[in-house]
mmCIF file of C-alpha atoms in Angstrom:
data_model
loop_
_atom_site.group_PDB
_atom_site.id
_atom_site.type_symbol
_atom_site.label_atom_id
_atom_site.label_comp_id
_atom_site.label_asym_id
_atom_site.label_seq_id
_atom_site.Cartn_x
_atom_site.Cartn_y
_atom_site.Cartn_z
ATOM 1 C CA MET Q 210 0.000 0.000 0.000
ATOM 2 C CA THR Q 211 2.803 2.421 0.821
ATOM 3 C CA LEU Q 212 4.345 2.313 -2.652
ATOM 4 C CA LYS Q 213 0.973 2.645 -4.318
ATOM 5 C CA LEU Q 214 0.027 5.698 -2.257
ATOM 6 C CA ALA Q 215 3.376 7.336 -2.877
ATOM 7 C CA LYS Q 216 2.544 7.408 -6.576
ATOM 8 C CA LEU Q 217 -0.302 9.844 -5.886
ATOM 9 C CA GLY Q 218 2.239 12.597 -6.428
ATOM 10 C CA ARG Q 219 1.626 14.842 -3.445
ATOM 11 C CA LEU Q 220 2.613 12.177 -0.939
ATOM 12 C CA THR Q 221 6.220 11.460 -0.125
ATOM 13 C CA THR Q 222 7.265 7.946 0.801
ATOM 14 C CA LYS Q 223 7.383 8.947 4.482
ATOM 15 C CA GLN Q 224 3.888 10.447 4.325
ATOM 16 C CA ALA Q 225 2.495 7.377 2.565
ATOM 17 C CA TRP Q 226 4.255 5.142 5.092
ATOM 18 C CA SER Q 227 2.479 6.968 7.930
ATOM 19 C CA ILE Q 228 -0.901 6.340 6.288
ATOM 20 C CA GLY Q 229 -0.211 2.630 6.081
ATOM 21 C CA ARG Q 230 0.922 2.558 9.706
ATOM 22 C CA ALA Q 231 -2.012 4.617 11.057
ATOM 23 C CA THR Q 232 -4.002 1.665 12.348
ATOM 24 C CA ALA Q 233 -4.057 2.453 16.084
ATOM 25 C CA LYS Q 234 -6.980 3.868 18.037
ATOM 26 C CA ILE Q 235 -5.109 7.193 18.415
ATOM 27 C CA CYS Q 236 -2.865 8.416 15.595
ATOM 28 C CA ILE Q 237 -1.027 11.735 15.885
ATOM 29 C CA TRP Q 238 0.650 13.577 13.015
ATOM 30 C CA ASN Q 239 2.882 16.294 14.456
ATOM 31 C CA GLY Q 240 5.737 18.483 13.317
ATOM 32 C CA ALA Q 241 6.793 21.471 11.263
ATOM 33 C CA VAL Q 242 4.581 23.883 9.381
ATOM 34 C CA SER Q 243 3.983 22.979 5.708
ATOM 35 C CA SER Q 244 5.368 19.491 6.309
ATOM 36 C CA GLY Q 245 2.296 17.806 4.822
ATOM 37 C CA LYS Q 246 0.947 16.375 8.069
ATOM 38 C CA THR Q 247 -2.597 17.694 7.551
ATOM 39 C CA ILE Q 248 -2.913 16.545 3.930
ATOM 40 C CA THR Q 249 -1.450 13.164 4.838
ATOM 41 C CA SER Q 250 -3.886 12.661 7.718
ATOM 42 C CA LEU Q 251 -6.802 13.724 5.485
ATOM 43 C CA PHE Q 252 -5.883 11.034 2.945
ATOM 44 C CA LYS Q 253 -6.187 8.521 5.787
ATOM 45 C CA TRP Q 254 -9.453 10.128 6.873
ATOM 46 C CA LEU Q 255 -11.003 9.653 3.425
ATOM 47 C CA MET Q 256 -9.911 6.016 3.423
ATOM 48 C CA LEU Q 257 -11.681 5.352 6.732
ATOM 49 C CA ILE Q 258 -15.086 6.945 6.147
ATOM 50 C CA PRO Q 259 -16.473 4.560 3.472
ATOM 51 C CA THR Q 260 -16.075 1.584 5.824
ATOM 52 C CA ALA Q 261 -17.398 3.304 8.952
ATOM 53 C CA PRO Q 262 -20.431 1.597 10.537
ATOM 54 C CA GLN Q 263 -23.831 3.271 10.490
ATOM 55 C CA THR Q 264 -24.138 2.745 14.244
ATOM 56 C CA GLY Q 265 -21.488 5.336 15.115
ATOM 57 C CA GLU Q 266 -21.133 9.095 14.559
ATOM 58 C CA ILE Q 267 -18.309 10.723 12.617
ATOM 59 C CA VAL Q 268 -16.925 14.032 13.923
ATOM 60 C CA MET Q 269 -14.343 16.591 12.828
ATOM 61 C CA ILE Q 270 -13.141 19.070 15.454
ATOM 62 C CA GLY Q 271 -11.086 22.255 15.237
ATOM 63 C CA ARG Q 272 -10.745 25.328 17.394
ATOM 64 C CA THR Q 273 -13.853 26.741 15.690
ATOM 65 C CA ARG Q 274 -16.053 25.644 12.804
ATOM 66 C CA ASP Q 275 -14.351 28.331 10.734
ATOM 67 C CA THR Q 276 -10.928 26.809 11.372
ATOM 68 C CA VAL Q 277 -12.301 23.383 10.387
ATOM 69 C CA TYR Q 278 -13.470 24.967 7.146
ATOM 70 C CA ARG Q 279 -10.170 26.752 6.443
ATOM 71 C CA ASN Q 280 -7.757 24.064 7.585
ATOM 72 C CA LEU Q 281 -9.613 20.928 6.557
ATOM 73 C CA MET Q 282 -12.731 21.243 4.414
ATOM 74 C CA THR Q 283 -11.217 23.558 1.788
ATOM 75 C CA GLN Q 284 -8.471 20.955 1.349
ATOM 76 C CA LEU Q 285 -10.867 18.019 1.142
ATOM 77 C CA MET Q 286 -12.934 19.808 -1.518
ATOM 78 C CA ASN Q 287 -9.861 20.623 -3.625
ATOM 79 C CA ARG Q 288 -9.717 18.397 -6.724
ATOM 80 C CA GLU Q 289 -6.064 19.259 -7.302
ATOM 81 C CA ILE Q 290 -5.260 17.486 -4.053
ATOM 82 C CA PHE Q 291 -7.860 14.738 -3.718
ATOM 83 C CA GLY Q 292 -9.033 14.275 -7.299
ATOM 84 C CA ASP Q 293 -12.461 12.700 -7.790
ATOM 85 C CA ALA Q 294 -12.816 12.143 -4.038
ATOM 86 C CA ALA Q 295 -13.272 15.912 -3.617
ATOM 87 C CA ASP Q 296 -16.592 15.643 -5.485
ATOM 88 C CA HIS Q 297 -17.901 13.511 -2.619
ATOM 89 C CA VAL Q 298 -17.223 16.174 0.032
ATOM 90 C CA SER Q 299 -19.842 18.845 0.653
ATOM 91 C CA TYR Q 300 -19.776 21.549 3.302
ATOM 92 C CA ASN Q 301 -21.137 25.069 3.761
ATOM 93 C CA ARG Q 302 -18.936 27.279 5.945
ATOM 94 C CA GLY Q 303 -20.239 27.496 9.507
ATOM 95 C CA ALA Q 304 -22.712 24.607 9.133
ATOM 96 C CA PRO Q 305 -22.931 21.993 11.923
ATOM 97 C CA THR Q 306 -22.564 19.049 9.529
ATOM 98 C CA ALA Q 307 -20.771 18.095 6.319
ATOM 99 C CA THR Q 308 -21.348 15.182 3.951
ATOM 100 C CA ILE Q 309 -18.421 12.951 2.966
ATOM 101 C CA PHE Q 310 -19.059 9.904 0.780
ATOM 102 C CA GLY Q 311 -22.727 10.152 1.671
ATOM 103 C CA ARG Q 312 -22.083 10.070 5.433
ATOM 104 C CA THR Q 313 -23.065 12.864 7.818
ATOM 105 C CA VAL Q 314 -19.993 14.308 9.535
ATOM 106 C CA HIS Q 315 -20.500 16.525 12.584
ATOM 107 C CA ILE Q 316 -18.364 19.700 12.556
ATOM 108 C CA LEU Q 317 -17.498 21.033 16.011
ATOM 109 C CA GLY Q 318 -15.454 23.882 17.450
ATOM 110 C CA SER Q 319 -13.617 22.966 20.640
ATOM 111 C CA SER Q 320 -13.804 26.576 21.865
ATOM 112 C CA ASP Q 321 -17.619 26.359 21.863
ATOM 113 C CA VAL Q 322 -18.789 25.489 25.377
ATOM 114 C CA ARG Q 323 -21.555 23.384 23.840
ATOM 115 C CA ALA Q 324 -19.109 21.105 22.009
ATOM 116 C CA GLU Q 325 -18.194 19.106 25.102
ATOM 117 C CA SER Q 326 -21.809 18.396 26.001
ATOM 118 C CA THR Q 327 -22.524 17.441 22.374
ATOM 119 C CA ILE Q 328 -19.699 14.911 22.323
ATOM 120 C CA ARG Q 329 -20.638 13.580 25.751
ATOM 121 C CA GLY Q 330 -23.907 12.291 24.332
ATOM 122 C CA MET Q 331 -22.390 10.663 21.245
ATOM 123 C CA THR Q 332 -21.223 7.198 20.349
ATOM 124 C CA ILE Q 333 -18.378 7.909 17.924
ATOM 125 C CA CYS Q 334 -16.731 5.591 15.445
ATOM 126 C CA LEU Q 335 -14.361 8.062 13.776
ATOM 127 C CA ALA Q 336 -12.992 11.405 14.997
ATOM 128 C CA TYR Q 337 -10.586 13.919 13.498
ATOM 129 C CA LEU Q 338 -9.005 16.572 15.735
ATOM 130 C CA ASP Q 339 -7.148 19.543 14.248
ATOM 131 C CA GLU Q 340 -4.694 21.553 16.393
ATOM 132 C CA ALA Q 341 -4.868 19.001 19.182
ATOM 133 C CA THR Q 342 -2.647 20.955 21.590
ATOM 134 C CA LEU Q 343 -5.312 23.685 21.795
ATOM 135 C CA VAL Q 344 -8.000 21.557 23.441
ATOM 136 C CA ALA Q 345 -8.169 20.871 27.161
ATOM 137 C CA GLN Q 346 -6.862 17.519 28.357
ATOM 138 C CA GLU Q 347 -10.292 16.740 29.819
ATOM 139 C CA PHE Q 348 -11.932 17.370 26.438
ATOM 140 C CA PHE Q 349 -9.442 15.061 24.723
ATOM 141 C CA ALA Q 350 -9.928 12.293 27.288
ATOM 142 C CA MET Q 351 -13.703 12.518 26.966
ATOM 143 C CA LEU Q 352 -13.465 12.362 23.164
ATOM 144 C CA VAL Q 353 -11.390 9.196 23.400
ATOM 145 C CA SER Q 354 -13.922 7.681 25.805
ATOM 146 C CA ARG Q 355 -16.720 8.138 23.234
ATOM 147 C CA LEU Q 356 -14.916 5.952 20.649
ATOM 148 C CA ARG Q 357 -16.861 2.804 21.429
ATOM 149 C CA VAL Q 358 -18.771 1.144 18.594
ATOM 150 C CA LYS Q 359 -19.008 -2.599 19.201
ATOM 151 C CA GLY Q 360 -17.355 -4.735 16.552
ATOM 152 C CA PHE Q 361 -15.528 -1.811 14.898
ATOM 153 C CA LYS Q 362 -12.028 -0.467 15.450
ATOM 154 C CA CYS Q 363 -12.770 3.166 16.254
ATOM 155 C CA GLN Q 364 -10.057 5.721 15.510
ATOM 156 C CA LEU Q 365 -9.057 9.253 16.422
ATOM 157 C CA LEU Q 366 -6.759 11.087 13.985
ATOM 158 C CA CYS Q 367 -4.963 14.174 15.303
ATOM 159 C CA THR Q 368 -2.681 16.860 13.912
ATOM 160 C CA THR Q 369 -0.660 19.482 15.746
ATOM 161 C CA ASN Q 370 2.372 21.732 15.650
ATOM 162 C CA PRO Q 371 4.920 21.142 18.422
ATOM 163 C CA ASP Q 372 4.600 22.870 21.772
ATOM 164 C CA SER Q 373 6.379 22.501 25.099
ATOM 165 C CA PRO Q 374 7.705 18.986 25.806
ATOM 166 C CA ARG Q 375 5.717 19.175 29.055
ATOM 167 C CA HIS Q 376 2.416 19.670 27.233
ATOM 168 C CA TRP Q 377 -0.069 16.986 28.285
ATOM 169 C CA LEU Q 378 -0.454 15.670 24.709
ATOM 170 C CA LYS Q 379 3.283 15.053 24.485
ATOM 171 C CA ALA Q 380 3.772 13.741 28.010
ATOM 172 C CA GLU Q 381 0.640 11.595 28.415
ATOM 173 C CA TYR Q 382 0.017 10.314 24.886
ATOM 174 C CA MET Q 383 2.958 10.774 22.518
ATOM 175 C CA ASP Q 384 5.771 9.831 24.906
ATOM 176 C CA ARG Q 385 3.754 6.792 26.030
ATOM 177 C CA ALA Q 386 2.792 5.716 22.504
ATOM 178 C CA ASP Q 387 4.573 2.349 22.641
ATOM 179 C CA GLU Q 388 3.131 1.573 26.069
ATOM 180 C CA LEU Q 389 -0.431 2.554 25.131
ATOM 181 C CA GLY Q 390 -0.437 1.382 21.526
ATOM 182 C CA HIS Q 391 -0.750 4.812 19.867
ATOM 183 C CA ARG Q 392 0.913 5.775 16.586
ATOM 184 C CA VAL Q 393 2.885 9.020 16.380
ATOM 185 C CA PHE Q 394 4.353 10.472 13.183
ATOM 186 C CA ASN Q 395 6.761 13.430 13.235
ATOM 187 C CA PHE Q 396 7.665 15.562 10.215
ATOM 188 C CA LYS Q 397 10.246 18.254 9.500
ATOM 189 C CA LEU Q 398 9.736 20.967 6.895
ATOM 190 C CA ARG Q 399 12.148 19.408 4.427
ATOM 191 C CA ASP Q 400 10.321 16.071 4.646
ATOM 192 C CA ASN Q 401 7.841 17.726 2.294
ATOM 193 C CA ALA Q 402 10.439 19.269 -0.010
ATOM 194 C CA ARG Q 403 9.099 17.556 -3.145
ATOM 195 C CA ASN Q 404 5.816 19.475 -2.782
ATOM 196 C CA LEU Q 405 7.293 22.892 -1.953
ATOM 197 C CA GLU Q 406 9.236 25.477 -3.915
ATOM 198 C CA ILE Q 407 12.810 25.760 -2.656
ATOM 199 C CA GLU Q 408 12.392 29.557 -2.345
ATOM 200 C CA TYR Q 409 9.415 28.973 -0.039
ATOM 201 C CA ILE Q 410 11.431 26.596 2.140
ATOM 202 C CA ARG Q 411 14.338 29.007 2.359
ATOM 203 C CA GLY Q 412 11.961 31.841 3.193
ATOM 204 C CA LEU Q 413 10.471 29.916 6.112
ATOM 205 C CA GLU Q 414 13.913 28.885 7.359
ATOM 206 C CA ALA Q 415 14.962 32.533 7.310
ATOM 207 C CA GLN Q 416 11.769 33.693 9.003
ATOM 208 C CA TYR Q 417 11.955 31.470 12.078
ATOM 209 C CA THR Q 418 14.802 31.571 14.574
ATOM 210 C CA GLY Q 419 15.434 30.140 18.026
ATOM 211 C CA LEU Q 420 12.445 28.489 19.654
ATOM 212 C CA TRP Q 421 10.216 28.999 16.610
ATOM 213 C CA ARG Q 422 12.744 27.449 14.230
ATOM 214 C CA ALA Q 423 13.068 24.374 16.429
ATOM 215 C CA ARG Q 424 9.305 23.919 16.580
ATOM 216 C CA PHE Q 425 8.029 25.131 13.217
ATOM 217 C CA ILE Q 426 10.941 24.131 10.950
ATOM 218 C CA ASP Q 427 12.567 21.171 12.691
ATOM 219 C CA GLY Q 428 9.365 19.795 14.241
ATOM 220 C CA GLU Q 429 10.838 19.580 17.746
ATOM 221 C CA TRP Q 430 8.964 19.821 21.047
ATOM 222 C CA THR Q 431 11.369 22.299 22.591
ATOM 223 C CA MET Q 432 11.431 24.291 25.806
ATOM 224 C CA ALA Q 433 11.444 28.073 25.586
ATOM 225 C CA ASP Q 434 14.595 29.558 27.059
ATOM 226 C CA GLY Q 435 16.430 32.881 27.226
ATOM 227 C CA VAL Q 436 15.589 36.122 25.423
ATOM 228 C CA ILE Q 437 12.304 35.962 23.506
ATOM 229 C CA TYR Q 438 13.286 38.284 20.655
ATOM 230 C CA ASP Q 439 16.870 37.118 20.231
ATOM 231 C CA MET Q 440 16.787 38.305 16.617
ATOM 232 C CA PHE Q 441 16.250 41.946 17.628
ATOM 233 C CA ASP Q 442 18.989 44.234 16.316
ATOM 234 C CA PRO Q 443 18.749 48.007 16.942
ATOM 235 C CA GLU Q 444 20.743 48.638 13.756
ATOM 236 C CA LYS Q 445 18.068 46.869 11.693
ATOM 237 C CA HIS Q 446 14.874 47.432 13.630
ATOM 238 C CA VAL Q 447 15.064 50.968 15.041
ATOM 239 C CA VAL Q 448 14.436 53.970 12.771
ATOM 240 C CA GLU Q 449 14.865 57.690 13.366
ATOM 241 C CA THR Q 450 12.511 58.679 10.551
ATOM 242 C CA LEU Q 451 9.147 57.120 9.742
ATOM 243 C CA PRO Q 452 7.916 56.629 6.178
ATOM 244 C CA GLU Q 453 4.475 57.814 5.134
ATOM 245 C CA MET Q 454 1.800 55.583 6.635
ATOM 246 C CA GLN Q 455 -0.769 54.029 4.312
ATOM 247 C CA ASP Q 456 -2.831 52.953 7.317
ATOM 248 C CA ILE Q 457 -2.982 53.494 11.067
ATOM 249 C CA LEU Q 458 -3.907 50.049 12.396
ATOM 250 C CA GLY Q 459 -4.649 50.697 16.061
ATOM 251 C CA ILE Q 460 -3.166 51.047 19.500
ATOM 252 C CA GLY Q 461 -2.389 48.132 21.803
ATOM 253 C CA ILE Q 462 -2.940 48.963 25.470
ATOM 254 C CA ASP Q 463 -1.675 47.159 28.558
ATOM 255 C CA ASP Q 464 -3.346 48.749 31.563
ATOM 256 C CA GLY Q 465 -1.611 48.957 34.913
ATOM 257 C CA ILE Q 466 -2.510 49.634 38.523
ATOM 258 C CA ASP Q 467 0.510 48.257 40.351
ATOM 259 C CA HIS Q 468 2.680 48.546 37.231
ATOM 260 C CA PRO Q 469 2.912 51.140 34.426
ATOM 261 C CA ALA Q 470 0.164 51.408 31.827
ATOM 262 C CA ALA Q 471 1.466 51.293 28.261
ATOM 263 C CA GLY Q 472 0.312 51.813 24.705
ATOM 264 C CA ILE Q 473 1.908 51.245 21.299
ATOM 265 C CA LEU Q 474 0.492 52.931 18.198
ATOM 266 C CA LEU Q 475 0.929 50.646 15.169
ATOM 267 C CA GLY Q 476 0.928 51.644 11.516
ATOM 268 C CA LEU Q 477 1.480 50.136 8.076
ATOM 269 C CA GLY Q 478 4.035 52.061 6.041
ATOM 270 C CA ILE Q 479 3.921 52.621 2.290
ATOM 271 C CA ASP Q 480 6.858 50.180 2.143
ATOM 272 C CA ASN Q 481 4.511 47.448 3.439
ATOM 273 C CA ARG Q 482 6.276 47.187 6.784
ATOM 274 C CA LEU Q 483 4.719 47.513 10.223
ATOM 275 C CA TYR Q 484 5.888 50.394 12.406
ATOM 276 C CA ALA Q 485 5.624 51.024 16.113
ATOM 277 C CA ILE Q 486 5.008 54.724 15.516
ATOM 278 C CA THR Q 487 5.046 56.043 19.057
ATOM 279 C CA GLU Q 488 4.226 54.981 22.605
ATOM 280 C CA TRP Q 489 1.741 56.141 25.198
ATOM 281 C CA ALA Q 490 3.219 56.217 28.704
ATOM 282 C CA PRO Q 491 0.705 57.803 31.105
ATOM 283 C CA PRO Q 492 1.650 58.756 34.653
ATOM 284 C CA ALA Q 493 0.197 56.857 37.595
ATOM 285 C CA GLY Q 494 -3.404 57.707 38.434
ATOM 286 C CA THR Q 495 -6.987 56.551 38.199
ATOM 287 C CA THR Q 496 -8.673 55.010 35.155
ATOM 288 C CA ALA Q 497 -10.275 58.418 34.529
ATOM 289 C CA ASP Q 498 -6.826 59.998 34.589
ATOM 290 C CA ARG Q 499 -5.531 57.456 32.060
ATOM 291 C CA SER Q 500 -8.533 58.053 29.810
ATOM 292 C CA LYS Q 501 -7.812 61.806 29.810
ATOM 293 C CA SER Q 502 -4.135 61.103 29.127
ATOM 294 C CA LEU Q 503 -5.032 58.868 26.192
ATOM 295 C CA ARG Q 504 -7.283 61.587 24.768
ATOM 296 C CA ARG Q 505 -4.400 64.069 24.888
ATOM 297 C CA PHE Q 506 -2.118 61.500 23.271
ATOM 298 C CA GLU Q 507 -4.558 60.945 20.416
ATOM 299 C CA ASN Q 508 -4.979 64.679 19.898
ATOM 300 C CA GLU Q 509 -1.225 64.964 19.383
ATOM 301 C CA ASN Q 510 -0.705 61.831 17.237
ATOM 302 C CA PRO Q 511 -2.482 59.964 14.422
ATOM 303 C CA LYS Q 512 -5.837 58.804 15.767
ATOM 304 C CA PRO Q 513 -6.093 55.008 16.047
ATOM 305 C CA PRO Q 514 -9.236 53.427 14.559
ATOM 306 C CA TYR Q 515 -9.124 50.628 17.142
ATOM 307 C CA HIS Q 516 -8.136 50.357 20.787
ATOM 308 C CA PHE Q 517 -6.929 46.816 21.553
ATOM 309 C CA VAL Q 518 -7.032 46.565 25.345
ATOM 310 C CA ASP Q 519 -5.900 43.763 27.631
ATOM 311 C CA PRO Q 520 -9.120 41.759 28.198
ATOM 312 C CA SER Q 521 -8.544 41.774 31.974
ATOM 313 C CA ALA Q 522 -8.568 45.601 32.135
ATOM 314 C CA LYS Q 523 -12.309 45.869 32.673
ATOM 315 C CA GLY Q 524 -12.188 49.199 34.487
ATOM 316 C CA LEU Q 525 -10.226 50.970 31.763
ATOM 317 C CA LYS Q 526 -12.398 49.536 29.002
ATOM 318 C CA MET Q 527 -15.539 50.777 30.752
ATOM 319 C CA GLN Q 528 -13.970 54.211 31.216
ATOM 320 C CA LEU Q 529 -12.897 54.474 27.556
ATOM 321 C CA ASN Q 530 -16.352 53.469 26.363
ATOM 322 C CA ARG Q 531 -17.940 55.963 28.755
ATOM 323 C CA ASP Q 532 -15.657 58.713 27.466
ATOM 324 C CA GLY Q 533 -16.575 58.084 23.840
ATOM 325 C CA PHE Q 534 -13.496 56.309 22.480
ATOM 326 C CA GLN Q 535 -14.346 54.405 19.302
ATOM 327 C CA ASN Q 536 -13.868 50.662 18.787
ATOM 328 C CA VAL Q 537 -12.623 49.586 22.203
ATOM 329 C CA ALA Q 538 -11.963 45.866 21.743
ATOM 330 C CA ASN Q 539 -10.510 42.987 23.713
ATOM 331 C CA ALA Q 540 -6.967 42.431 22.501
ATOM 332 C CA THR Q 541 -5.827 39.093 21.165
ATOM 333 C CA ASN Q 542 -3.626 38.153 24.101
ATOM 334 C CA GLY Q 543 -2.559 34.557 23.451
ATOM 335 C CA HIS Q 544 1.202 34.315 23.958
ATOM 336 C CA SER Q 545 1.879 31.766 21.225
ATOM 337 C CA LEU Q 546 0.266 33.770 18.442
ATOM 338 C CA GLY Q 547 1.465 37.236 19.440
ATOM 339 C CA LEU Q 548 5.054 36.327 20.284
ATOM 340 C CA GLY Q 549 5.367 34.177 17.168
ATOM 341 C CA LEU Q 550 4.065 36.961 14.932
ATOM 342 C CA ILE Q 551 6.474 39.549 16.294
ATOM 343 C CA ALA Q 552 9.423 37.142 16.145
ATOM 344 C CA SER Q 553 8.647 36.388 12.494
ATOM 345 C CA LEU Q 554 8.215 40.065 11.655
ATOM 346 C CA LEU Q 555 11.529 40.958 13.281
ATOM 347 C CA SER Q 556 13.331 38.048 11.625
ATOM 348 C CA THR Q 557 12.174 39.192 8.187
ATOM 349 C CA GLU Q 558 12.681 42.911 8.972
ATOM 350 C CA GLN Q 559 8.999 43.615 8.403
ATOM 351 C CA LEU Q 560 8.539 45.312 11.790
ATOM 352 C CA ARG Q 561 10.412 48.443 12.760
ATOM 353 C CA ILE Q 562 10.288 50.631 15.847
ATOM 354 C CA HIS Q 563 10.623 54.403 15.970
ATOM 355 C CA ALA Q 564 13.383 55.673 18.237
ATOM 356 C CA SER Q 565 10.851 57.639 20.284
ATOM 357 C CA CYS Q 566 9.512 54.362 21.730
ATOM 358 C CA THR Q 567 12.171 54.462 24.435
ATOM 359 C CA ASN Q 568 10.312 52.355 26.997
ATOM 360 C CA LEU Q 569 9.638 49.602 24.462
ATOM 361 C CA LEU Q 570 13.255 49.626 23.307
ATOM 362 C CA ASP Q 571 14.435 49.433 26.917
ATOM 363 C CA GLU Q 572 12.212 46.397 27.588
ATOM 364 C CA ILE Q 573 12.971 44.239 24.541
ATOM 365 C CA PRO Q 574 16.525 43.100 25.521
ATOM 366 C CA GLY Q 575 15.212 41.926 28.920
ATOM 367 C CA TYR Q 576 11.984 40.358 27.616
ATOM 368 C CA VAL Q 577 12.675 36.742 28.557
ATOM 369 C CA TRP Q 578 10.854 33.472 29.089
ATOM 370 C CA ASP Q 579 9.601 32.900 32.615
ATOM 371 C CA LYS Q 580 10.987 30.136 34.797
ATOM 372 C CA THR Q 581 9.636 28.217 37.763
ATOM 373 C CA LYS Q 582 11.356 28.290 41.139
ATOM 374 C CA ASP Q 583 13.377 25.190 40.205
ATOM 375 C CA GLY Q 584 14.776 26.932 37.134
ATOM 376 C CA LYS Q 585 12.622 25.212 34.516
ATOM 377 C CA THR Q 586 11.059 27.333 31.790
ATOM 378 C CA LYS Q 587 7.304 27.726 31.979
ATOM 379 C CA ASP Q 588 5.253 26.740 28.955
ATOM 380 C CA GLY Q 589 5.699 29.677 26.606
ATOM 381 C CA GLU Q 590 5.078 32.493 29.100
ATOM 382 C CA PRO Q 591 7.141 35.701 29.276
ATOM 383 C CA LEU Q 592 8.491 36.828 32.625
ATOM 384 C CA LYS Q 593 5.982 39.288 34.081
ATOM 385 C CA GLU Q 594 8.525 41.973 34.875
ATOM 386 C CA ASN Q 595 9.181 45.117 32.828
ATOM 387 C CA ASP Q 596 6.980 43.775 30.046
ATOM 388 C CA ASP Q 597 4.250 46.427 29.779
ATOM 389 C CA PHE Q 598 5.270 47.970 26.459
ATOM 390 C CA CYS Q 599 6.201 44.582 24.967
ATOM 391 C CA ASP Q 600 2.709 43.370 25.863
ATOM 392 C CA ALA Q 601 1.156 46.473 24.291
ATOM 393 C CA LEU Q 602 3.095 45.809 21.079
ATOM 394 C CA ARG Q 603 1.958 42.183 21.109
ATOM 395 C CA TYR Q 604 -1.674 43.253 21.490
ATOM 396 C CA ALA Q 605 -1.424 45.744 18.623
ATOM 397 C CA VAL Q 606 0.283 43.355 16.203
ATOM 398 C CA ALA Q 607 -1.819 40.255 16.916
ATOM 399 C CA SER Q 608 -5.165 42.045 17.130
ATOM 400 C CA SER Q 609 -4.725 43.943 13.858
ATOM 401 C CA ARG Q 610 -3.347 41.010 11.855
ATOM 402 C CA GLY Q 611 -6.445 40.797 9.666
ATOM 403 C CA PHE Q 612 -5.664 44.287 8.344
ATOM 404 C CA TRP Q 613 -1.954 43.943 7.627
ATOM 405 C CA LEU Q 614 -1.498 40.298 6.611
ATOM 406 C CA PRO Q 615 -2.630 40.892 2.990
ATOM 407 C CA TYR Q 616 0.228 43.398 2.593
ATOM 408 C CA LEU Q 617 2.865 40.923 3.812
ATOM 409 C CA PRO Q 618 2.168 37.885 1.598
ATOM 410 C CA THR Q 619 5.528 36.248 2.280
ATOM 411 C CA LEU Q 620 4.936 36.055 6.028
ATOM 412 C CA HIS Q 621 3.927 32.567 7.106
ATOM 413 C CA ILE Q 622 1.713 32.293 10.176
ATOM 414 C CA ALA Q 623 2.469 29.215 12.245
ATOM 415 C CA GLY Q 624 0.624 27.835 15.214
ATOM 416 C CA PRO Q 625 -2.905 28.512 16.286
ATOM 417 C CA MET Q 626 -4.863 31.273 14.621
ATOM 418 C CA ALA Q 627 -8.059 32.542 16.109
ATOM 419 C CA ASP Q 628 -11.014 33.495 13.922
ATOM 420 C CA ASP Q 629 -10.212 36.165 11.366
ATOM 421 C CA ARG Q 630 -13.126 38.184 12.689
ATOM 422 C CA MET Q 631 -12.365 41.271 14.776
ATOM 423 C CA GLU Q 632 -11.970 40.588 18.472
ATOM 424 C CA GLU Q 633 -15.119 41.019 20.543
ATOM 425 C CA ALA Q 634 -16.000 44.536 21.576
ATOM 426 C CA ALA Q 635 -15.015 45.244 25.132
#
């Protein structure tokens, strides 16, 4: 079977080998971005559905239904990838079910609180889980417990990018694969070289450094350690003069009561680079004081169309809304997405910082991964000391990504991506 599948063109021998070996109850494809793990697992998925019993449900799960559509269904319906089989896949974006080879397939978003209760009442014969590291361990365990159709070998297929080696998926399932009978397949970027342009591969290898290179290029489950933005170079990334801005994207705001409040105004230059234009550094005071300070700041600088505020800063968000600030939204504050975006932008010199952002520039060299008391690095968390302006930059970049990504087509986004919709209003 392996040799026959390898002749399908898109599959390498290693990818085809994994399909032939994916016979266990739990099969996990993990590794680098663009390594072919999703396409490979979907080939296996299409092979399983026609023989699935009518007595069990079939489910596909992603972070949201939209991510299932983008990551999985658009691939399955692509004839260039799956040939005639794509004609047997039907799905409308956002719908609760799809049809594959005439079978109803339930589409679920793990971030939906109703998903767990839906699965709890199911008897499942086949399950597919995208971005497995993003679901809670309890959700995963419950999903496995629902694979129980008598007389049929139920299976769960999973894909994921690497995370911390202490992540529960790695420690409890992947590292114990031989003991528990699971199958785990790991891929590096260059394992998929036959399907990728060499310029694309070289671009990704240049984009990711340090932790992100180990995870997203080499497919390693690596601990974070040391300086987060180790690629930062003042000679490359700091500018004395700003170009003309084609768009003001917004301001990221990290509020502070027992630490400084901070804001970073972000723009998109006519050279299609992102710029930290200036910073807002209000003096200590009440939320009303900070609101007045922000108004003065915006009267003296380009007015931001959006205010991306730390979701935990409820008092400041209420004050800004009360004082008539437009588009006060909860910032995208996930560490993995925001830190990865900024690291990629710095590595490719597509993010620059104006010299007037003195607090931000002072923080970046000391912006390091946090450690526990025994010296071990925590799972992808920055040290919460002197990080206010770095957090504000992270909020601005991650929250406005839907606006600037089309202007930076060479930037590859690895890891989890939330919905492309604007963050919820605060």
